[in-house]
Coordinates of C-alpha atoms and ligand atoms in Angstrom, one line a residue:
X1 CA -40.7 32.1 -43.3
X2 CA -39.9 35.5 -43.9
X3 CA -36.7 36.7 -44.0
X4 CA -35.5 41.1 -45.0
X5 CA -32.1 39.8 -47.0
X6 CA -31.7 42.6 -49.2
X7 CA -29.8 44.9 -47.6
X8 CA -27.1 44.6 -45.1
X9 CA -29.4 45.3 -42.3
X10 CA -31.5 41.7 -41.7
X11 CA -33.7 41.0 -39.0
X12 CA -34.6 37.5 -38.8
X13 CA -36.7 36.2 -35.3
X14 CA -35.4 32.5 -35.1
X15 CA -38.9 29.3 -34.1
X16 CA -38.2 26.0 -32.9
X17 CA -38.6 23.9 -36.1
X18 CA -40.6 20.8 -34.1
X19 CA -43.0 18.2 -35.9
X20 CA -43.2 20.2 -39.3
X21 CA -44.4 23.6 -37.2
X22 CA -42.2 26.6 -36.3
X23 CA -43.0 27.9 -32.7
X24 CA -41.4 29.4 -29.5
X25 CA -40.7 28.0 -26.3
X26 CA -43.8 28.2 -23.9
X27 CA -42.9 30.0 -21.6
X28 CA -41.7 32.8 -24.6
X29 CA -38.2 32.7 -23.8
X30 CA -35.8 34.0 -25.3
X31 CA -31.9 35.2 -26.3
X32 CA -30.6 37.9 -28.6
X33 CA -28.8 36.8 -32.4
X34 CA -26.0 39.3 -32.4
X35 CA -23.8 40.3 -35.8
X36 CA -20.3 40.2 -35.3
X37 CA -19.1 42.6 -37.6
X38 CA -21.8 45.2 -36.2
X39 CA -22.5 44.4 -33.1
X40 CA -26.2 44.6 -34.0
X41 CA -29.2 42.6 -32.6
X42 CA -30.6 41.0 -35.7
X43 CA -32.7 38.9 -34.3
X44 CA -34.4 36.8 -31.8
X45 CA -33.6 33.3 -30.8
X46 CA -36.3 31.0 -29.6
X47 CA -34.7 29.5 -26.1
X48 CA -35.3 25.5 -26.2
X49 CA -35.1 23.1 -22.9
X50 CA -35.9 20.8 -21.3
X51 CA -40.0 20.8 -22.9
X52 CA -38.9 21.4 -26.3
X53 CA -36.6 19.5 -26.4
X54 CA -39.3 16.6 -25.4
X55 CA -41.5 17.6 -27.9
X56 CA -39.1 17.4 -29.9
X57 CA -37.5 13.6 -29.6
X58 CA -42.0 12.7 -29.2
X59 CA -42.4 14.4 -32.7
X60 CA -39.2 12.3 -34.5
X61 CA -39.8 8.3 -32.9
X62 CA -43.9 8.8 -34.3
X63 CA -42.1 9.5 -37.5
X64 CA -39.6 6.7 -37.3
X65 CA -42.5 3.7 -36.8
X66 CA -44.8 6.2 -39.3
X67 CA -44.2 7.7 -41.9
X68 CA -40.8 7.6 -43.1
X69 CA -40.3 3.9 -42.3
X70 CA -42.8 2.9 -44.8
X71 CA -40.8 5.6 -47.4
X72 CA -38.9 3.2 -49.7
X73 CA -35.0 4.1 -50.5
X74 CA -36.2 4.8 -53.7
X75 CA -38.8 7.7 -52.5
X76 CA -35.8 8.7 -50.0
X77 CA -32.7 9.8 -52.5
X78 CA -35.3 12.2 -54.2
X79 CA -36.3 14.1 -51.4
X80 CA -33.4 13.2 -50.5
X81 CA -31.3 15.2 -53.9
X82 CA -34.5 17.4 -54.1
X83 CA -32.8 19.0 -50.2
X84 CA -30.1 19.8 -52.2
X85 CA -32.4 21.5 -55.1
X86 CA -33.5 23.2 -52.4
X87 CA -30.0 24.7 -51.3
X88 CA -29.1 25.6 -54.0
X89 CA -32.0 27.1 -55.5
X90 CA -31.7 29.2 -52.2
X91 CA -27.8 29.3 -52.3
X92 CA -27.9 34.0 -52.3
X93 CA -30.2 33.9 -49.0
X94 CA -28.9 31.3 -47.4
X95 CA -25.2 32.6 -47.6
X96 CA -26.0 35.8 -47.1
X97 CA -27.8 34.6 -43.7
X98 CA -24.6 33.0 -43.2
X99 CA -23.0 35.6 -43.5
X100 CA -25.2 37.9 -41.3
X101 CA -24.3 34.7 -38.3
X102 CA -21.0 34.7 -38.4
X103 CA -19.4 37.4 -39.5
X104 CA -17.3 35.2 -42.9
X105 CA -17.0 36.8 -45.8
X106 CA -19.4 36.3 -48.4
X107 CA -17.5 34.8 -50.9
X108 CA -16.7 32.0 -49.4
X109 CA -20.0 31.3 -47.9
X110 CA -21.6 31.5 -51.1
X111 CA -18.4 29.4 -52.2
X112 CA -17.9 27.2 -49.5
X113 CA -20.1 26.8 -46.8
X114 CA -24.1 27.1 -48.6
X115 CA -22.5 25.0 -52.2
X116 CA -21.0 22.5 -50.0
X117 CA -24.3 21.8 -48.3
X118 CA -26.3 21.6 -50.7
X119 CA -23.8 18.4 -51.4
X120 CA -24.1 16.9 -48.8
X121 CA -27.5 15.5 -49.7
X122 CA -26.9 15.1 -53.1
X123 CA -23.6 12.9 -52.1
X124 CA -25.5 11.0 -49.7
X125 CA -28.7 10.7 -51.8
X126 CA -26.7 8.8 -54.3
X127 CA -24.8 7.4 -51.5
X128 CA -27.1 4.8 -50.8
X129 CA -28.0 3.6 -53.6
X130 CA -24.7 1.9 -53.4
X131 CA -24.1 0.4 -49.8
X132 CA -25.2 -2.9 -48.8
X133 CA -23.9 -5.3 -46.2
X134 CA -22.0 -8.4 -45.8
X135 CA -22.2 -12.1 -46.0
X136 CA -20.8 -14.9 -45.1
X137 CA -21.6 -18.3 -45.9
X138 CA -20.7 -21.0 -43.1
X139 CA -20.4 -24.8 -45.3
X140 CA -23.2 -26.3 -46.4
X141 CA -24.2 -25.7 -42.5
X142 CA -25.4 -22.6 -42.5
X143 CA -25.7 -18.8 -44.8
X144 CA -25.2 -15.9 -42.6
X145 CA -26.1 -11.8 -44.3
X146 CA -27.3 -8.4 -42.4
X147 CA -29.8 -6.4 -42.5
X148 CA -29.0 -2.5 -41.9
X149 CA -31.6 -0.7 -40.4
X150 CA -31.6 2.9 -39.0
X151 CA -29.7 3.8 -35.6
X152 CA -33.5 5.6 -34.6
X153 CA -33.2 9.0 -33.5
X154 CA -30.4 11.0 -33.3
X155 CA -29.3 14.2 -31.9
X156 CA -27.3 16.3 -34.0
X157 CA -25.2 18.6 -32.1
X158 CA -23.1 21.4 -33.7
X159 CA -20.7 24.7 -34.2
X160 CA -20.7 26.9 -34.9
X161 CA -17.8 27.8 -37.9
X162 CA -19.5 26.0 -40.8
X163 CA -23.2 26.1 -39.2
X164 CA -24.9 24.5 -42.3
X165 CA -21.9 23.1 -43.9
X166 CA -21.6 20.8 -41.0
X167 CA -25.6 20.9 -39.7
X168 CA -26.0 18.8 -43.0
X169 CA -23.0 16.3 -43.5
X170 CA -24.6 15.5 -40.4
X171 CA -28.4 14.8 -41.4
X172 CA -27.8 14.5 -45.1
X173 CA -26.6 10.2 -44.0
X174 CA -28.5 10.3 -41.1
X175 CA -32.4 10.8 -43.4
X176 CA -30.1 8.4 -46.3
X177 CA -30.2 5.6 -43.2
X178 CA -33.3 6.2 -42.3
X179 CA -33.2 7.8 -38.4
X180 CA -34.9 10.9 -37.7
X181 CA -32.9 13.7 -36.3
X182 CA -33.6 16.4 -33.2
X183 CA -30.9 19.5 -34.3
X184 CA -29.8 21.7 -31.9
X185 CA -27.7 24.0 -34.2
X186 CA -25.3 26.8 -32.2
X187 CA -26.2 28.4 -30.0
X188 CA -24.5 31.6 -32.1
X189 CA -25.4 30.3 -35.5
X190 CA -29.4 30.2 -35.4
X191 CA -30.7 31.6 -38.9
X192 CA -29.5 28.8 -42.0
X193 CA -30.5 25.6 -39.9
X194 CA -34.1 27.2 -39.4
X195 CA -34.3 28.0 -42.3
X196 CA -33.4 24.0 -43.1
X197 CA -37.1 23.0 -41.5
X198 CA -38.4 25.1 -44.4
X199 CA -36.1 23.9 -47.5
X200 CA -37.4 19.8 -45.7
X201 CA -40.8 20.2 -45.6
X202 CA -40.8 22.3 -48.8
X203 CA -38.8 19.2 -50.0
X204 CA -41.0 15.9 -49.0
X205 CA -39.5 15.6 -45.5
X206 CA -42.9 14.3 -43.8
X207 CA -43.3 16.5 -40.4
X208 CA -41.6 14.7 -37.2
X209 CA -38.6 13.5 -39.2
X210 CA -36.5 16.8 -39.0
X211 CA -36.4 18.5 -35.7
X212 CA -34.9 21.4 -34.7
X213 CA -34.4 23.0 -31.3
X214 CA -32.2 26.7 -30.5
X215 CA -31.0 26.9 -27.1
X216 CA -27.5 26.3 -25.3
X217 CA -26.0 23.7 -24.5
X218 CA -25.1 22.9 -20.4
X219 CA -28.6 23.4 -18.4
X220 CA -30.4 23.4 -21.3
X221 CA -31.0 22.6 -25.0
X222 CA -27.8 20.4 -24.9
X223 CA -28.1 19.0 -22.3
X224 CA -31.5 18.1 -22.6
X225 CA -31.0 16.4 -26.3
X226 CA -28.1 14.6 -24.8
X227 CA -29.0 12.6 -21.8
X228 CA -32.5 11.8 -23.1
X229 CA -33.7 8.3 -23.0
X230 CA -35.7 8.7 -26.3
X231 CA -32.5 9.5 -28.1
X232 CA -30.9 6.0 -29.6
X233 CA -27.2 8.1 -30.5
X234 CA -25.7 11.3 -30.9
X235 CA -23.4 12.6 -33.3
X236 CA -21.7 15.6 -32.3
X237 CA -19.0 18.2 -33.8
X238 CA -17.7 21.0 -31.1
X239 CA -14.4 21.6 -28.1
X240 CA -13.2 18.8 -26.9
X241 CA -14.3 19.0 -23.3
X242 CA -18.2 19.5 -24.5
X243 CA -17.3 16.4 -26.2
X244 CA -16.8 14.5 -22.3
X245 CA -18.9 16.7 -20.9
X246 CA -21.8 14.8 -24.0
X247 CA -20.3 11.4 -23.6
X248 CA -20.7 11.3 -19.4
X249 CA -24.4 12.6 -20.3
X250 CA -25.1 10.2 -23.6
X251 CA -23.6 6.9 -21.0
X252 CA -26.9 7.0 -18.8
X253 CA -28.9 4.8 -21.8
X254 CA -25.2 3.5 -23.3
X255 CA -26.2 6.1 -26.5
X256 CA -24.4 5.7 -29.5
X257 CA -22.0 8.2 -30.3
X258 CA -19.7 10.0 -32.8
X259 CA -18.3 13.0 -32.1
X260 CA -15.1 15.0 -34.3
X261 CA -13.1 17.5 -31.6
X262 CA -10.6 20.2 -31.3
X263 CA -7.5 20.0 -33.2
X264 CA -3.9 22.0 -32.7
X265 CA -3.3 20.3 -36.4
X266 CA 0.9 20.1 -38.0
X267 CA 1.6 22.4 -40.9
X268 CA 5.1 20.5 -41.6
X269 CA 7.0 22.4 -44.5
X270 CA 10.2 20.3 -45.7
X271 CA 13.0 22.6 -47.8
X272 CA 12.4 20.9 -51.3
X273 CA 9.1 21.7 -51.3
X274 CA 7.3 23.9 -53.9
X275 CA 7.7 27.3 -51.6
X276 CA 5.0 29.4 -53.5
X277 CA 2.7 26.9 -54.0
X278 CA 3.7 26.0 -49.8
X279 CA 3.1 29.8 -49.2
X280 CA -0.2 30.0 -50.9
X281 CA -1.6 27.6 -49.6
X282 CA -0.4 27.9 -45.9
X283 CA -2.2 31.0 -46.2
X284 CA -5.7 29.6 -47.0
X285 CA -4.8 26.8 -44.0
X286 CA -3.6 29.4 -41.3
X287 CA -6.1 32.2 -42.0
X288 CA -9.8 31.7 -44.2
X289 CA -12.7 31.4 -42.2
X290 CA -10.8 33.5 -40.1
X291 CA -9.0 31.2 -38.9
X292 CA -12.3 29.5 -37.3
X293 CA -11.7 26.4 -39.0
X294 CA -11.2 22.6 -37.0
X295 CA -8.4 21.5 -39.0
X296 CA -6.6 24.7 -39.8
X297 CA -2.7 24.3 -39.8
X298 CA -2.3 26.1 -37.0
X299 CA 1.3 24.9 -35.8
X300 CA 3.8 25.6 -38.8
X301 CA 7.5 23.7 -38.5
X302 CA 9.4 24.8 -41.2
X303 CA 12.9 23.0 -42.1
X304 CA 15.9 25.8 -40.9
X305 CA 17.4 25.8 -44.7
X306 CA 14.3 27.2 -46.0
X307 CA 12.9 29.2 -42.4
X308 CA 14.0 32.2 -43.8
X309 CA 12.2 32.3 -47.2
X310 CA 8.9 30.5 -45.8
X311 CA 8.9 33.4 -43.4
X312 CA 9.6 36.4 -45.8
X313 CA 7.0 34.6 -48.4
X314 CA 4.7 34.1 -46.0
X315 CA 4.3 37.2 -44.0
X316 CA 4.6 39.8 -47.4
X317 CA 1.3 38.0 -48.2
X318 CA -0.6 37.3 -45.5
X319 CA -0.1 41.4 -44.6
X320 CA -2.2 41.7 -48.1
X321 CA -5.0 40.0 -46.9
X322 CA -8.0 42.6 -45.8
X323 CA -9.5 42.0 -42.9
X324 CA -12.7 44.0 -43.2
X325 CA -16.9 44.5 -43.8
X326 CA -18.0 40.8 -44.7
X327 CA -20.1 41.8 -47.8
X328 CA -17.4 43.4 -49.4
X329 CA -16.6 41.5 -52.3
X330 CA -12.2 42.3 -52.1
X331 CA -12.4 40.2 -48.5
X332 CA -10.7 38.1 -46.9
X333 CA -10.8 37.5 -43.3
X334 CA -14.4 38.9 -41.9
X335 CA -15.2 38.9 -38.6
X336 CA -15.0 36.5 -35.7
X337 CA -18.0 34.9 -34.1
X338 CA -18.5 36.9 -31.2
X339 CA -16.7 39.5 -28.9
X340 CA -16.1 37.3 -26.2
X341 CA -14.3 34.6 -28.6
X342 CA -12.1 37.6 -29.7
X343 CA -11.6 38.5 -26.5
X344 CA -10.4 34.9 -25.9
X345 CA -7.9 34.4 -28.8
X346 CA -6.6 38.1 -27.9
X347 CA -5.5 36.6 -24.2
X348 CA -3.4 34.1 -26.4
X349 CA -1.5 36.6 -28.1
X350 CA -1.0 38.6 -24.9
X351 CA 0.0 35.1 -23.4
X352 CA 2.5 34.8 -26.4
X353 CA 4.8 37.8 -25.4
X354 CA 4.9 36.7 -22.1
X355 CA 5.9 33.0 -23.2
X356 CA 9.0 34.9 -24.5
X357 CA 7.6 34.7 -28.8
X358 CA 7.8 37.8 -31.4
X359 CA 5.0 38.6 -33.2
X360 CA 6.0 39.7 -36.5
X361 CA 3.0 40.5 -38.3
X362 CA -1.1 41.5 -36.6
X363 CA -1.4 40.9 -33.0
X364 CA -4.4 43.8 -32.8
X365 CA -7.3 44.8 -33.9
X366 CA -7.6 46.4 -37.2
X367 CA -7.5 50.3 -37.5
X368 CA -11.6 51.5 -37.6
X369 CA -13.4 48.4 -36.8
X370 CA -12.9 48.4 -33.1
X371 CA -16.5 48.1 -32.6
X372 CA -16.7 45.1 -34.8
X373 CA -14.9 41.4 -33.8
X374 CA -12.4 42.3 -36.4
X375 CA -8.9 40.5 -35.4
X376 CA -5.4 41.1 -38.1
X377 CA -3.9 38.2 -39.1
X378 CA -1.0 36.8 -36.4
X379 CA 1.8 35.1 -37.3
X380 CA 4.3 34.4 -34.2
X381 CA 8.0 33.2 -33.4
X382 CA 9.5 32.5 -31.1
X383 CA 7.6 30.2 -28.8
X384 CA 9.0 26.4 -27.4
X385 CA 7.4 23.6 -28.1
X386 CA 5.9 23.5 -24.7
X387 CA 4.1 26.9 -24.9
X388 CA 0.5 26.8 -24.3
X389 CA 0.0 29.1 -26.8
X390 CA 1.7 25.9 -29.8
X391 CA 0.0 23.4 -27.2
X392 CA -3.6 24.4 -26.8
X393 CA -5.9 25.1 -29.8
X394 CA -6.4 29.2 -30.0
X395 CA -9.8 28.1 -32.7
X396 CA -8.2 32.2 -34.6
X397 CA -6.1 34.2 -37.6
X398 CA -3.6 33.0 -35.2
X399 CA -0.4 30.5 -35.7
X400 CA 3.1 30.3 -34.4
X401 CA 6.3 29.2 -36.8
X402 CA 9.0 27.0 -35.4
X403 CA 12.2 26.0 -37.2
X404 CA 13.1 22.4 -37.1
X405 CA 16.4 20.5 -38.3
X406 CA 15.5 16.7 -38.4
X407 CA 12.9 14.5 -39.5
X408 CA 12.8 12.4 -36.8
X409 CA 12.8 15.7 -34.4
X410 CA 9.8 17.4 -36.3
X411 CA 7.6 14.2 -36.3
X412 CA 8.1 13.9 -32.5
X413 CA 6.9 17.8 -32.1
X414 CA 4.0 16.8 -34.6
X415 CA 2.5 14.0 -32.4
X416 CA 3.5 16.0 -28.9
X417 CA -0.3 16.7 -28.6
X418 CA -3.4 15.1 -27.4
X419 CA -5.0 16.1 -30.7
X420 CA -5.1 14.4 -33.8
X421 CA -7.0 15.7 -36.1
X422 CA -5.6 16.8 -38.8
X423 CA -1.8 17.6 -40.4
X424 CA -0.3 19.3 -43.3
X425 CA 3.4 17.7 -45.1
X426 CA 5.2 20.2 -47.6
X427 CA 7.7 17.4 -49.8
X428 CA 9.1 17.0 -53.1
X429 CA 10.4 13.5 -52.1
X430 CA 8.6 10.9 -52.6
X431 CA 9.7 8.3 -49.9
X432 CA 9.5 11.0 -47.3
X433 CA 6.0 12.1 -48.0
X434 CA 5.0 8.3 -47.3
X435 CA 7.3 7.8 -44.5
X436 CA 6.5 11.1 -42.7
X437 CA 2.3 11.0 -43.8
X438 CA 2.3 7.5 -41.9
X439 CA 3.6 8.6 -38.9
X440 CA 2.0 11.7 -38.4
X441 CA -1.0 10.4 -35.5
X442 CA -4.2 12.3 -36.6
X443 CA -6.8 11.4 -38.4
X444 CA -6.1 13.2 -42.0
X445 CA -2.5 14.1 -43.3
X446 CA -2.9 16.2 -47.0
X447 CA 0.6 16.0 -48.5
X448 CA 1.4 19.4 -50.9
X449 CA -2.4 20.0 -49.7
X450 CA -5.2 20.9 -47.8
X451 CA -8.9 20.9 -47.3
X452 CA -8.8 19.0 -50.5
X453 CA -12.1 16.4 -49.6
X454 CA -13.6 13.6 -51.7
X455 CA -16.4 12.5 -49.5
X456 CA -15.7 9.2 -49.8
X457 CA -12.9 9.9 -47.4
X458 CA -13.1 8.6 -44.1
X459 CA -12.6 11.8 -42.0
X460 CA -12.8 12.7 -38.5
X461 CA -9.2 12.5 -35.3
X462 CA -7.6 10.2 -33.8
X463 CA -6.9 10.9 -29.3
X464 CA -8.7 13.6 -28.0
X465 CA -9.6 14.7 -31.0
X466 CA -12.9 13.0 -31.9
X467 CA -14.6 9.8 -31.8
X468 CA -14.8 7.7 -35.1
X469 CA -15.3 9.0 -38.4
X470 CA -17.9 10.4 -41.2
X471 CA -18.6 10.2 -44.7
X472 CA -18.6 7.9 -47.4
X473 CA -19.3 4.5 -45.6
X474 CA -18.4 5.4 -42.4
X475 CA -21.3 7.6 -42.3
X476 CA -23.5 5.0 -42.4
X477 CA -21.7 2.3 -40.2
X478 CA -22.6 5.2 -37.5
X479 CA -26.6 5.9 -39.1
X480 CA -27.2 2.4 -38.8
X481 CA -27.4 -1.0 -37.3
X482 CA -26.6 -4.5 -38.6
X483 CA -28.4 -7.3 -38.0
X484 CA -26.9 -10.5 -38.6
X485 CA -29.0 -13.0 -39.8
X486 CA -27.5 -17.1 -39.9
X487 CA -30.1 -19.3 -41.3
X488 CA -29.2 -22.9 -41.1
X489 CA -29.3 -24.5 -44.3
Ligands
LIG1 P1 -18.6 24.0 -28.2 O1 -18.3 22.7 -27.6 O2 -18.4 25.2 -27.1 O3 -20.2 24.2 -29.3 C1 -20.8 22.7 -30.0 C2 -22.3 22.4 -30.3 O4 -22.8 22.1 -28.3 C3 -23.4 23.5 -29.6 O5 -24.5 24.3 -30.1 C4 -23.8 24.3 -27.9 O6 -24.6 24.7 -27.6 C5 -23.4 22.5 -27.8 N1 -23.2 22.4 -26.2 C6 -22.1 23.7 -25.0 N2 -22.0 22.6 -24.3 C7 -23.1 21.4 -24.5 C8 -23.6 20.2 -22.9 N3 -23.0 20.8 -21.6 N4 -23.8 19.9 -23.5 C9 -24.6 19.6 -24.6 N5 -24.5 20.3 -25.9 C10 -23.5 21.1 -25.6 O7 -18.2 24.2 -29.7 P2 -18.3 25.1 -30.6 O8 -17.7 26.4 -29.8 O9 -19.6 25.8 -31.5 O10 -17.3 24.9 -31.6 C11 -15.9 25.7 -32.0 C12 -15.0 23.9 -31.7 O11 -15.2 23.0 -32.8 C13 -13.6 23.7 -31.3 O12 -13.0 23.2 -30.9 C14 -13.5 23.2 -33.3 O13 -12.1 22.4 -33.8 C15 -14.3 22.3 -33.4 N6 -14.6 22.1 -34.3 C16 -14.9 20.4 -35.0 C17 -14.9 20.2 -35.7 C18 -14.4 18.7 -36.7 O14 -14.1 18.4 -37.2 N7 -13.3 18.1 -36.2 C19 -15.6 20.5 -37.1 C20 -15.7 22.5 -36.6 C21 -15.4 22.4 -34.9

């Protein structure tokens, strides 16, 4: 796979990767891949559908029952580690591709997205050595022990915000548990996934174990994969509404499902918190990756006595963020994913004004950058808890700030949502930290931190933010089936 990545211009055509080979769709259909920072076409993407999904699933099934089945765990560990090594070897190339595709700063793709993608493989390869099962002795009557088997052919459907990071977060444990995969990358970010096919092959992953089909979701490759009768499980990350559609499609053959969905996460700041640390981390949890992170703390609640101090400092720091060319090392906020998504976020800003909100900073496209998908980081106050802007996921660099007086009141507001992905609590009061964290209805709560990850911990959302957990043993639970064997003594 040759990619021109030496200059700020790039042309990279993305083909499907099926059974160890790159090829175009049979009918030759393609769609344009657009760089959101410049709105230029940076390549053609093969548009797959049912036909390509059928081919990929058949290849994955053959590989599952063929060579992959006979690869010993030790060899599997070596191969999976090697994928991580090769990602690190090609780190610069992958980081540039990720930035071209998403508009995110190169400083972010090269320090977060790509190193973490490599670590996903290293982590799950190493973790495999320690994975066991359970055994129970029933007096002197019987002994029971469980064995772990792969689930089978697994569909991995991915979003555009952290393309390679989230894809590898699924693929690494999927392979470690002995499954084969059919990957459907987000249509807006096909490049690093395409290169991953070659990387897997170079690492020794047998043909057919990893297959990649490009295309759209509804009535296209995504739908064909989620309803395919020979796919045993689907691991999906994306919007809550899409999750519901996939669940319905998958129900026909009762596939095993893992969903990481949307969020509208509270960031709760008590007056006794260390305000400088709170502000600098809140800057990240609000605007990193243009606010296009499912765990972003876009609902900020501040105890009234610290409200003015927090806002003054937060506004000042936000105004200091540089929005611009993702390849400029001084850029903090790059381009958003697409013109359509930027419009959607702008519509929420217009709605905030209608709902009585005050835009304290941002709220518009930066001057001189109207041609790219840029938006200034935006802070909104004056909205009620019932406002749509406070309740709906915006997935952009937009946060609301609301004061509160009582602990119970802020817990109730934090929980007043159908989402339940993550939350942050800022306080130096140890008892309050435990008390509040334990009452927030979300899969993950950070105290005096944000996005501080240990890959062994359960990751995922409650309510309509997800189904199941990923990370450590939780990923292995999803990607394997247990068979209990009972031996009469
Ligand atoms: P999306 O749901 O629009 O698309 C995600 C993937 O699903 C894409 O590959 C798309 O082609 C596919 N898809 C769309 N419709 C489909 C259908 N009918 N059948 C099968 N596949 C279909 O999401 P997005 O816009 O790419 O990503 C943003 C969303 O993802 C946000 O809601 C964000 O919160 C969520 N997200 C969640 C997490 C998490 O860990 N919880 C992480 C990242 C992103």
